[in-house]
Short mmCIF file of N, CA and C in Angstrom, two decimals:
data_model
loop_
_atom_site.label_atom_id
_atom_site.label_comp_id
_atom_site.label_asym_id
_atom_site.label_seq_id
_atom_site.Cartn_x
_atom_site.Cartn_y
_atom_site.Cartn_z
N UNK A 21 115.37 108.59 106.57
CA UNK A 21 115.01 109.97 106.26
C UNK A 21 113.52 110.03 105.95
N UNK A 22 112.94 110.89 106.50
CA UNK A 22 111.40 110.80 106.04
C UNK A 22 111.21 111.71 104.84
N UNK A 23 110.22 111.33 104.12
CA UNK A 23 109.13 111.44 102.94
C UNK A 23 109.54 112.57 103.24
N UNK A 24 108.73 113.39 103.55
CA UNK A 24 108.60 115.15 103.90
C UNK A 24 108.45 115.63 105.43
N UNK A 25 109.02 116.76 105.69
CA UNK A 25 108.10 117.34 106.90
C UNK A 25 107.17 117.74 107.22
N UNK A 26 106.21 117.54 106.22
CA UNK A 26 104.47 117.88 106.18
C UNK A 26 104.16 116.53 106.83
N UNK A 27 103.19 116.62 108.57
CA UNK A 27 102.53 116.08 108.80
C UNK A 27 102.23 114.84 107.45
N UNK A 28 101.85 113.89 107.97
CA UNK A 28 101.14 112.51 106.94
C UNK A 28 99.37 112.80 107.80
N UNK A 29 98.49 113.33 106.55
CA UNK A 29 97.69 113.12 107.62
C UNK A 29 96.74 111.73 107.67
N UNK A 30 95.75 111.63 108.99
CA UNK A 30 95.16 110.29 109.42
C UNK A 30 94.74 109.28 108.43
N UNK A 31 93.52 110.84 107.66
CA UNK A 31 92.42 110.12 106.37
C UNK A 31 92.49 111.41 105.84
N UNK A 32 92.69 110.95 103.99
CA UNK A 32 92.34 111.78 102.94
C UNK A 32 90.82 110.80 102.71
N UNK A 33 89.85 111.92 102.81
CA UNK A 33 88.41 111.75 102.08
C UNK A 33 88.96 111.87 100.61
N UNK A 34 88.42 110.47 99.82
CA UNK A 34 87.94 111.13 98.19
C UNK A 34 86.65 111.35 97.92
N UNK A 35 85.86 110.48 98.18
CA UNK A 35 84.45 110.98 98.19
C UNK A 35 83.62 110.43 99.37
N UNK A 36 82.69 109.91 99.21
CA UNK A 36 81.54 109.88 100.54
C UNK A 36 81.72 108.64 100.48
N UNK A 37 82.35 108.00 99.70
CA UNK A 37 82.62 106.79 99.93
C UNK A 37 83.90 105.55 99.38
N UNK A 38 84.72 106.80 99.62
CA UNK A 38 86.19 106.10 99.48
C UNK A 38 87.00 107.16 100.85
N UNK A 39 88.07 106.58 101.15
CA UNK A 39 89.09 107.32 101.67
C UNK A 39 90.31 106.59 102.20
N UNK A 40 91.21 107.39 101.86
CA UNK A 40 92.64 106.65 102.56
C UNK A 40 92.90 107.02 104.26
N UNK A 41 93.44 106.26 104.74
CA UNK A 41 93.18 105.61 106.25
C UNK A 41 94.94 105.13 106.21
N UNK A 42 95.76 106.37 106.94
CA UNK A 42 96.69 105.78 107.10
C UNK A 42 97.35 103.97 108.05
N UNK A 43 98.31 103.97 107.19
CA UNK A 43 98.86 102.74 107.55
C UNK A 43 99.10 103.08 109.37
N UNK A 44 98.83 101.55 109.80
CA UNK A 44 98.74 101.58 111.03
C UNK A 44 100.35 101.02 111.98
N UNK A 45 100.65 100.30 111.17
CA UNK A 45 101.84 99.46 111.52
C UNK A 45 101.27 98.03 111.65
N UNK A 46 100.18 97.75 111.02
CA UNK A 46 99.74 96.24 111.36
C UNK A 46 99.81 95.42 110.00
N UNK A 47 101.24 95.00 109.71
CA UNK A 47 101.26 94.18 108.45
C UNK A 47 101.08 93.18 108.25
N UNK A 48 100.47 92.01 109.11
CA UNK A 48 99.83 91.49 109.52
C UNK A 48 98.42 91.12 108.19
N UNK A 49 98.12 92.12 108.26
CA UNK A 49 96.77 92.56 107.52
C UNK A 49 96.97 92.34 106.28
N UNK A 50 97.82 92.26 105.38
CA UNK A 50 98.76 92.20 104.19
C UNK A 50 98.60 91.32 103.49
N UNK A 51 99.01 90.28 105.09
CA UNK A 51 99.17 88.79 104.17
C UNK A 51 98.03 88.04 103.51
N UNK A 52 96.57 88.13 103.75
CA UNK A 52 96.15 87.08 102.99
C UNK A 52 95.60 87.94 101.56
N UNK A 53 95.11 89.27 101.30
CA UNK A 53 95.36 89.85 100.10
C UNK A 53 96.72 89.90 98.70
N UNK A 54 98.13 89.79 99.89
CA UNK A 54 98.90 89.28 98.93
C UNK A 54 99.58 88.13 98.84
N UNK A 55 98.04 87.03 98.89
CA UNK A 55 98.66 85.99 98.59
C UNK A 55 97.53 85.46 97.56
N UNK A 56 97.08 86.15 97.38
CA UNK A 56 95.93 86.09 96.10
C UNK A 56 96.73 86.68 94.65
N UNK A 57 96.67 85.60 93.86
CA UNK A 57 97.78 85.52 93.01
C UNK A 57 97.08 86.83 91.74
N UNK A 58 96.27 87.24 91.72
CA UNK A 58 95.68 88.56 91.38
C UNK A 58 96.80 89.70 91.75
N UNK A 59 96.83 89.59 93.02
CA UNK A 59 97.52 90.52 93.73
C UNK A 59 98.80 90.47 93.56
N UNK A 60 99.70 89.31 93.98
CA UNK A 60 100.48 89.35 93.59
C UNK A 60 101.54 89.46 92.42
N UNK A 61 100.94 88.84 91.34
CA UNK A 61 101.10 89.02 89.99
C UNK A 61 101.47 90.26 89.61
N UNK A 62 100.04 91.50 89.68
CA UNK A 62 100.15 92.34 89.34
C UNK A 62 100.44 93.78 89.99
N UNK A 63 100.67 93.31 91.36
CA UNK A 63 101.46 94.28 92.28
C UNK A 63 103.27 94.21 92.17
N UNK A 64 103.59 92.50 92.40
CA UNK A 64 104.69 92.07 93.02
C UNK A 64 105.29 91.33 91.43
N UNK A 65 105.00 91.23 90.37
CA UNK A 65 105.31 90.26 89.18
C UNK A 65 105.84 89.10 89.36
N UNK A 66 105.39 88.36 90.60
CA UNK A 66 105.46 87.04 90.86
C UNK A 66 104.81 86.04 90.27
N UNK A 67 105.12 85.00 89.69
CA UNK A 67 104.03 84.09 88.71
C UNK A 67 104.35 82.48 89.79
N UNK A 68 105.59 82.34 90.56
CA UNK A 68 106.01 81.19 90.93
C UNK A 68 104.98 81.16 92.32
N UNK A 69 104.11 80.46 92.51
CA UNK A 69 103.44 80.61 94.01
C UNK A 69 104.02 79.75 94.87
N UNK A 70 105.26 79.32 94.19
CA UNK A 70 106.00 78.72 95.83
C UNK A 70 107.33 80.03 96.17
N UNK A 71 106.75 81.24 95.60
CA UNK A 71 107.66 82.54 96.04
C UNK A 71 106.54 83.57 96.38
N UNK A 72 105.57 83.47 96.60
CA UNK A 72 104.29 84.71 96.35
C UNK A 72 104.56 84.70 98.10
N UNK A 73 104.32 86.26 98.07
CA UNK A 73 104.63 86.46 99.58
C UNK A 73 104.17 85.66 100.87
N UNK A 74 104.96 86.17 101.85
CA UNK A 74 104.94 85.23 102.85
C UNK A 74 104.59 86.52 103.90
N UNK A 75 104.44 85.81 105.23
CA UNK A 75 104.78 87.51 106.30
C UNK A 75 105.79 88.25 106.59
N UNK A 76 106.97 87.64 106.01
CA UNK A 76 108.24 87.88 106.40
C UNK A 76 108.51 89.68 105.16
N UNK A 77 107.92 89.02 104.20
CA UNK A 77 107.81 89.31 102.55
C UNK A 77 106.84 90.85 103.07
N UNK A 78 105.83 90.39 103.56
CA UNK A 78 104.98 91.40 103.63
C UNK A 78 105.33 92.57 104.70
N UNK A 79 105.82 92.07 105.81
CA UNK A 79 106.67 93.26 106.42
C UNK A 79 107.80 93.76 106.02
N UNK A 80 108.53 93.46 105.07
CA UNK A 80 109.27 94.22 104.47
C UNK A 80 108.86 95.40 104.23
N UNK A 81 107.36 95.02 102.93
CA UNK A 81 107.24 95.76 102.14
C UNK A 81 106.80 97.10 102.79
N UNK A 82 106.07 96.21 103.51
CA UNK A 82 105.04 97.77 104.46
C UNK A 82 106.07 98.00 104.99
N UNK A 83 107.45 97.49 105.59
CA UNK A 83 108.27 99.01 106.40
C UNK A 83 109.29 99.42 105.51
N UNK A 84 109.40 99.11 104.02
CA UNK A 84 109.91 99.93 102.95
C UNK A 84 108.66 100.87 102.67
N UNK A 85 107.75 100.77 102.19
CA UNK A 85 106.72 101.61 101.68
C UNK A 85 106.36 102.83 102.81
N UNK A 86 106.81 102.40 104.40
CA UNK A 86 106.18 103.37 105.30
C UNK A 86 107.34 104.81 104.87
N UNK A 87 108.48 104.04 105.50
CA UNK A 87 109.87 104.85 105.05
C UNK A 87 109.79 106.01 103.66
N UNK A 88 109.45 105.11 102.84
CA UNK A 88 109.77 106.16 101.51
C UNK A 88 108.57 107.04 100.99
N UNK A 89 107.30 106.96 101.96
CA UNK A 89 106.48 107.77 101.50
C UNK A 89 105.28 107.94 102.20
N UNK A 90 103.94 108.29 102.27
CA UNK A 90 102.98 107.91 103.15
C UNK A 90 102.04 106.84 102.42
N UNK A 91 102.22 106.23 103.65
CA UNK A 91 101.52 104.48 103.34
C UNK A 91 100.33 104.81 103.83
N UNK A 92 99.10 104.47 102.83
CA UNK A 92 97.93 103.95 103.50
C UNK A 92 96.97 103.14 103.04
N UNK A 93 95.76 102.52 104.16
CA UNK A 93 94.58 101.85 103.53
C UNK A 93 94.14 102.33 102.58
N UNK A 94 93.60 101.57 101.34
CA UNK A 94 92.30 102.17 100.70
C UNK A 94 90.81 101.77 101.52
N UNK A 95 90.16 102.48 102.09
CA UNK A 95 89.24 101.56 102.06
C UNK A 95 88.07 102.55 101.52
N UNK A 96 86.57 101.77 101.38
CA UNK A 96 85.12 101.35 100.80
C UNK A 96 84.39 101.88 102.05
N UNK A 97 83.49 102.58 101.91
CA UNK A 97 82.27 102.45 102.84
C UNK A 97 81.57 101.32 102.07
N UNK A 98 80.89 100.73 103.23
CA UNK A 98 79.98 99.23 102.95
C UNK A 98 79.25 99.41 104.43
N UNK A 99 78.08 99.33 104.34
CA UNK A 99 76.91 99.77 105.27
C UNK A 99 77.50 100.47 106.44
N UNK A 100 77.79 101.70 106.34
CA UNK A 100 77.92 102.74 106.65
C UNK A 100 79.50 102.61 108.00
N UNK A 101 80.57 101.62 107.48
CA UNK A 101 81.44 101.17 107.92
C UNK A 101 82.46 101.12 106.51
N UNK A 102 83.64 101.25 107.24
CA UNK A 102 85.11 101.44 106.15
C UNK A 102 85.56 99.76 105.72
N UNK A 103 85.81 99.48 105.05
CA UNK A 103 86.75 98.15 105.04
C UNK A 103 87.93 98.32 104.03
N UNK A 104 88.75 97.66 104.38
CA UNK A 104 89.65 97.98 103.86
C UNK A 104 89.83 97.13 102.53
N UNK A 105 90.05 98.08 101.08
CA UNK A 105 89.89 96.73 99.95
C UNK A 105 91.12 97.05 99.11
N UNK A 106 92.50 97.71 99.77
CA UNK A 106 93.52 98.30 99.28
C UNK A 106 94.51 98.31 99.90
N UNK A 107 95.89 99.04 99.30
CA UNK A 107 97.02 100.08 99.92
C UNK A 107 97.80 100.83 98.47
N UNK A 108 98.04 101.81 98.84
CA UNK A 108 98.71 102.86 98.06
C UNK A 108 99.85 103.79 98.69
N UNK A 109 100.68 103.65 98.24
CA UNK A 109 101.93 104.74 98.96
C UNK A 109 101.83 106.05 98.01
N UNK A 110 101.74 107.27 98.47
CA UNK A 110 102.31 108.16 98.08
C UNK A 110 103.43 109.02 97.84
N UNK A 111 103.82 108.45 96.61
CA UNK A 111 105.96 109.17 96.90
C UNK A 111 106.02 109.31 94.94
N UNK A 112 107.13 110.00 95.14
CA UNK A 112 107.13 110.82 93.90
C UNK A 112 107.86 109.83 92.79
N UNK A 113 108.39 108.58 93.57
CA UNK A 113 109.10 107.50 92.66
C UNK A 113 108.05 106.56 92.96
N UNK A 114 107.26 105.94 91.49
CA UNK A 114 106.81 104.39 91.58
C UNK A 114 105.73 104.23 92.54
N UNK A 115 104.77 105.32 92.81
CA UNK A 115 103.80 104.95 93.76
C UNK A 115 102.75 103.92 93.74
N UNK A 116 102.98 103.07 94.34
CA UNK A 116 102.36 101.65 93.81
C UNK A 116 100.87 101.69 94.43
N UNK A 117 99.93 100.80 93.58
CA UNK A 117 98.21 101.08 94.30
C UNK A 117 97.99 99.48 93.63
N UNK A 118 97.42 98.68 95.21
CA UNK A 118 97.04 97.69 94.87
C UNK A 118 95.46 97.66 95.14
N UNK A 119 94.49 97.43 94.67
CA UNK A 119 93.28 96.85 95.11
C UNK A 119 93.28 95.59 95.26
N UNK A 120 92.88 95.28 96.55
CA UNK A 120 92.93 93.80 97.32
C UNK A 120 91.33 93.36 96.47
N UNK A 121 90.64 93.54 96.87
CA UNK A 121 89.41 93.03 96.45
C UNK A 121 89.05 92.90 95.12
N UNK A 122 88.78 91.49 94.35
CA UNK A 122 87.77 91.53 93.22
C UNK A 122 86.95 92.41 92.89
N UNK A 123 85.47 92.66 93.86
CA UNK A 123 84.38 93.17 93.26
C UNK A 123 84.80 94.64 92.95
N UNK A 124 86.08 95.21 93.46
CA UNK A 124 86.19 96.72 93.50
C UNK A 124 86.79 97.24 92.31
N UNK A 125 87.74 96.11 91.75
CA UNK A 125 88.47 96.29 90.17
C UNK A 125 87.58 96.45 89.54
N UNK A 126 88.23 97.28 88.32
CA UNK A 126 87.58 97.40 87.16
C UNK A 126 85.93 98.83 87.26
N UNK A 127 86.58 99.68 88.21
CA UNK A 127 85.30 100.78 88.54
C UNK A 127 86.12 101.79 88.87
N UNK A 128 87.58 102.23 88.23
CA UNK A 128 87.74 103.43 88.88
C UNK A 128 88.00 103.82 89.63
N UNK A 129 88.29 102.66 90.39
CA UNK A 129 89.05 103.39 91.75
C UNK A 129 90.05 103.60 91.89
N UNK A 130 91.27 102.47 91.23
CA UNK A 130 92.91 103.04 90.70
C UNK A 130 92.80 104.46 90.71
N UNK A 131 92.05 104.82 89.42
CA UNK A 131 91.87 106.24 88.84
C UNK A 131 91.90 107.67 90.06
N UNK A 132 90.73 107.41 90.79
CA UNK A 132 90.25 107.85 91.90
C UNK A 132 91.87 108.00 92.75
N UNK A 133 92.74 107.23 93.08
CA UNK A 133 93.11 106.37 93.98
C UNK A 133 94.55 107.90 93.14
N UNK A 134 94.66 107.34 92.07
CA UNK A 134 95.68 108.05 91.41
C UNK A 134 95.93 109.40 91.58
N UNK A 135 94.58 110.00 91.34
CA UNK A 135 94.18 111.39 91.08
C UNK A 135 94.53 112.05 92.42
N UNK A 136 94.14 111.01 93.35
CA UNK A 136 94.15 111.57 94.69
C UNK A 136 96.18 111.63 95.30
N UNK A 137 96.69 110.71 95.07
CA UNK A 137 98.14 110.63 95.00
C UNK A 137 98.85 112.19 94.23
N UNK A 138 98.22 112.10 92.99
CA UNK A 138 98.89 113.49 92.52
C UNK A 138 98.54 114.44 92.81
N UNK A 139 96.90 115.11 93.32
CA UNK A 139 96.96 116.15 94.14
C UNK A 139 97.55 115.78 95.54
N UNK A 140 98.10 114.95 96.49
CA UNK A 140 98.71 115.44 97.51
C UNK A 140 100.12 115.71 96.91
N UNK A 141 101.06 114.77 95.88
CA UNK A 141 101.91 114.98 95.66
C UNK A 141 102.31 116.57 95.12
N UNK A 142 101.43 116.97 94.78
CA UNK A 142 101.56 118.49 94.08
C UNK A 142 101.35 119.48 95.23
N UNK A 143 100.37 119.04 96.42
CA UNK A 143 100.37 119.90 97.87
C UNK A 143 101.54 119.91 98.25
N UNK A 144 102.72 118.83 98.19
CA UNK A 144 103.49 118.59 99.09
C UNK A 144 104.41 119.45 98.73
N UNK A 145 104.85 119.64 97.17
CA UNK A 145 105.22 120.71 95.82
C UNK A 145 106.12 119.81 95.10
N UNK A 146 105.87 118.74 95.03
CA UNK A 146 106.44 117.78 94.02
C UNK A 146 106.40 118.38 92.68
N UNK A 147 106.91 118.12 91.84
CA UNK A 147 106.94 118.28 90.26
C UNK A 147 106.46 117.31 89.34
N UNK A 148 106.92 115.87 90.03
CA UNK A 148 106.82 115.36 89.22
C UNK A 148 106.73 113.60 89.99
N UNK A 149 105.90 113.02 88.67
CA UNK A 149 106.29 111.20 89.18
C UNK A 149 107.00 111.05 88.74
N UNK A 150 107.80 110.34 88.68
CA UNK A 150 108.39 109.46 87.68
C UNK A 150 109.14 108.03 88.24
N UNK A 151 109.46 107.37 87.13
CA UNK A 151 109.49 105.62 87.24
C UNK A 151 108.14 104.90 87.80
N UNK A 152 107.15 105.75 87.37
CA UNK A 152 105.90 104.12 87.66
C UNK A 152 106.18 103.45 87.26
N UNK A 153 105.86 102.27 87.95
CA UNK A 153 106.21 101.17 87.01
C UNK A 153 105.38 100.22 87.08
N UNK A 154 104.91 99.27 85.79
CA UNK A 154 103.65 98.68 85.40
C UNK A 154 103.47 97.83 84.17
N UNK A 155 103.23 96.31 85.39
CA UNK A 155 103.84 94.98 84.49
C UNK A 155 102.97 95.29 83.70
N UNK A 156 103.62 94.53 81.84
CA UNK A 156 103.08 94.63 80.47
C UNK A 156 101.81 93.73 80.42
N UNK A 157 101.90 93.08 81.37
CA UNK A 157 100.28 92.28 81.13
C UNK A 157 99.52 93.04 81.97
N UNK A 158 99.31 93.76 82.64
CA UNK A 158 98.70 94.64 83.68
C UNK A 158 98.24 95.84 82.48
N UNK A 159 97.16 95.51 82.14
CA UNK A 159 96.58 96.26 80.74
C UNK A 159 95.55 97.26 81.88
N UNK A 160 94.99 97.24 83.12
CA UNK A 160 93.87 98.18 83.80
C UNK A 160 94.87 99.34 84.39
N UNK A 161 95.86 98.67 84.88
CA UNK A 161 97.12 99.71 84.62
C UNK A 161 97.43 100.69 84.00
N UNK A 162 97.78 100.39 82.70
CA UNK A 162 98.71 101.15 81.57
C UNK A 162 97.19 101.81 81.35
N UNK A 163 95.84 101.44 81.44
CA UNK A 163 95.44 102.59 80.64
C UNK A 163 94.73 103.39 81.44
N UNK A 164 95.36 103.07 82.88
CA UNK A 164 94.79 104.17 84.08
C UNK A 164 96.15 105.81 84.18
N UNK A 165 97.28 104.99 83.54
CA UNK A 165 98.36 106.21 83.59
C UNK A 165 98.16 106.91 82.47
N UNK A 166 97.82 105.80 81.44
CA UNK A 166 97.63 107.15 80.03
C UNK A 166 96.80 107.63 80.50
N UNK A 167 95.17 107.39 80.83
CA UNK A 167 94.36 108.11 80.64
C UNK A 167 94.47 109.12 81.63
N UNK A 168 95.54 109.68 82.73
CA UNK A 168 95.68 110.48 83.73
C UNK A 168 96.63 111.01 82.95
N UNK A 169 97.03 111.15 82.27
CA UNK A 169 98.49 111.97 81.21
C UNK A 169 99.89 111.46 81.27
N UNK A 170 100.15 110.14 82.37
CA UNK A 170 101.53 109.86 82.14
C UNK A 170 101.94 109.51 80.27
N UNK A 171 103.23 108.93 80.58
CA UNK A 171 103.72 109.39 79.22
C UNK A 171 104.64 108.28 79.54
N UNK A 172 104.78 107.24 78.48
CA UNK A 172 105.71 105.96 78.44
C UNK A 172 107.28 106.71 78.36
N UNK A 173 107.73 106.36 79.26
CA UNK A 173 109.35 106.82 78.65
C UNK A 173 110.13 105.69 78.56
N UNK A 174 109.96 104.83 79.07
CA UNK A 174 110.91 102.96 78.83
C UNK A 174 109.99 101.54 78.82
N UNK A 175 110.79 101.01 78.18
CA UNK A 175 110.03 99.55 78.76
C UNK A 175 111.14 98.50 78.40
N UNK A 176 110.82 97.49 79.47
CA UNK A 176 112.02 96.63 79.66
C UNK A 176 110.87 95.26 79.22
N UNK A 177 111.92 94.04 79.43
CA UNK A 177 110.70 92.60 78.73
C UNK A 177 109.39 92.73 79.89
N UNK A 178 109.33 92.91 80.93
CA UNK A 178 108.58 92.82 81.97
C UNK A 178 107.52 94.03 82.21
N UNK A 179 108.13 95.25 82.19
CA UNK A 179 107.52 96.37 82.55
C UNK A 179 107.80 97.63 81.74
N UNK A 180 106.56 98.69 81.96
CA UNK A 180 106.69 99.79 81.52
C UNK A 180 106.41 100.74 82.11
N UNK A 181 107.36 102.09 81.95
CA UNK A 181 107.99 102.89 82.87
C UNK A 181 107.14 104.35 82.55
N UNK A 182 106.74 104.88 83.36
CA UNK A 182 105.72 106.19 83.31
C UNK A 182 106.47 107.33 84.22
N UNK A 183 105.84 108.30 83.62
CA UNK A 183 106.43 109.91 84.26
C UNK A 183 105.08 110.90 83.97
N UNK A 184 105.05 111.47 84.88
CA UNK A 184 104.05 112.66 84.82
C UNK A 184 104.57 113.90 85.45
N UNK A 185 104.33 115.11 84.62
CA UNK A 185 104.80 116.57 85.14
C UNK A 185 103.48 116.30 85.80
N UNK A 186 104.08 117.19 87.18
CA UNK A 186 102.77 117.86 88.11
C UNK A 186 102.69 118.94 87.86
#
């Protein structure tokens, strides 16, 4: 069943130098970002790296994530060319946002990344997120949902569970 019947479109511009770049079908691309235990950790809550994804692992995910919502690149302008230093699904359950790249954490772009998820989700006429979800050691996380207005409603030993009215 698809996401919505609103078109997914190509590229959402966020600014002059971010934009999402829908998923292509090449998951492929996946694998060596999530196998950077950064990534995986705090995307996938894998700690065992003789389980941290594989390709098999990674096409799953991308053809679960295509299915339940619109999948796309994050990417960076970097001399006047896109690269890709992300992925983020947009869906009204658990929309997950990984930044692949080091140098890009820790500047706001989650934030960016977020902001931009809940205005399409609110175009689409969503109401609401709910069940983010966001491992307890994943501290750039938790204080990218508070500081956007989610609101803790659970937490289990592993993770904690967010909701936002749109």
């Amino acid at each position: 069943m698809p996401f919505t019947s609103i078109p997914q479109p190509e590229i959402i511009t966020i600014n002059e130098n971010l934009r999402l770049r829908r998923y292509d079908g090449h998951y492929e691309r996946f694998l060596p970002p999530y196998q950077n235990p950064y990534v995986y950790q705090n995307s996938e809550g894998i700690f065992d790296d003789a389980k941290k994804p594989d390709l098999d692992y990674v096409k799953r995910m991308c053809s679960y994530l295509d299915r339940t919502g619109e999948f796309y690149y994050i990417e960076a302008k970097e001399n006047d060319t896109y690269i890709c230093i992300g992925d983020v699904t947009v869906k009204d359950r658990n929309p997950p946002i990984a930044i692949w790249e080091d140098k890009y954490r820790g500047k706001g772009i989650g934030t960016l990344i977020m902001q931009t998820v809940i205005h399409r989700l609110k175009t689409l006429g969503f109401k609401s997120i709910c069940n983010s979800t966001v491992y307890i050691w994943n501290l750039p996380s938790q204080k990218m949902h508070e500081s956007l207005g989610f609101r803790q409603v659970s937490q289990t030993e592993r993770e904690l569970i967010y909701e936002l009215t749109l």
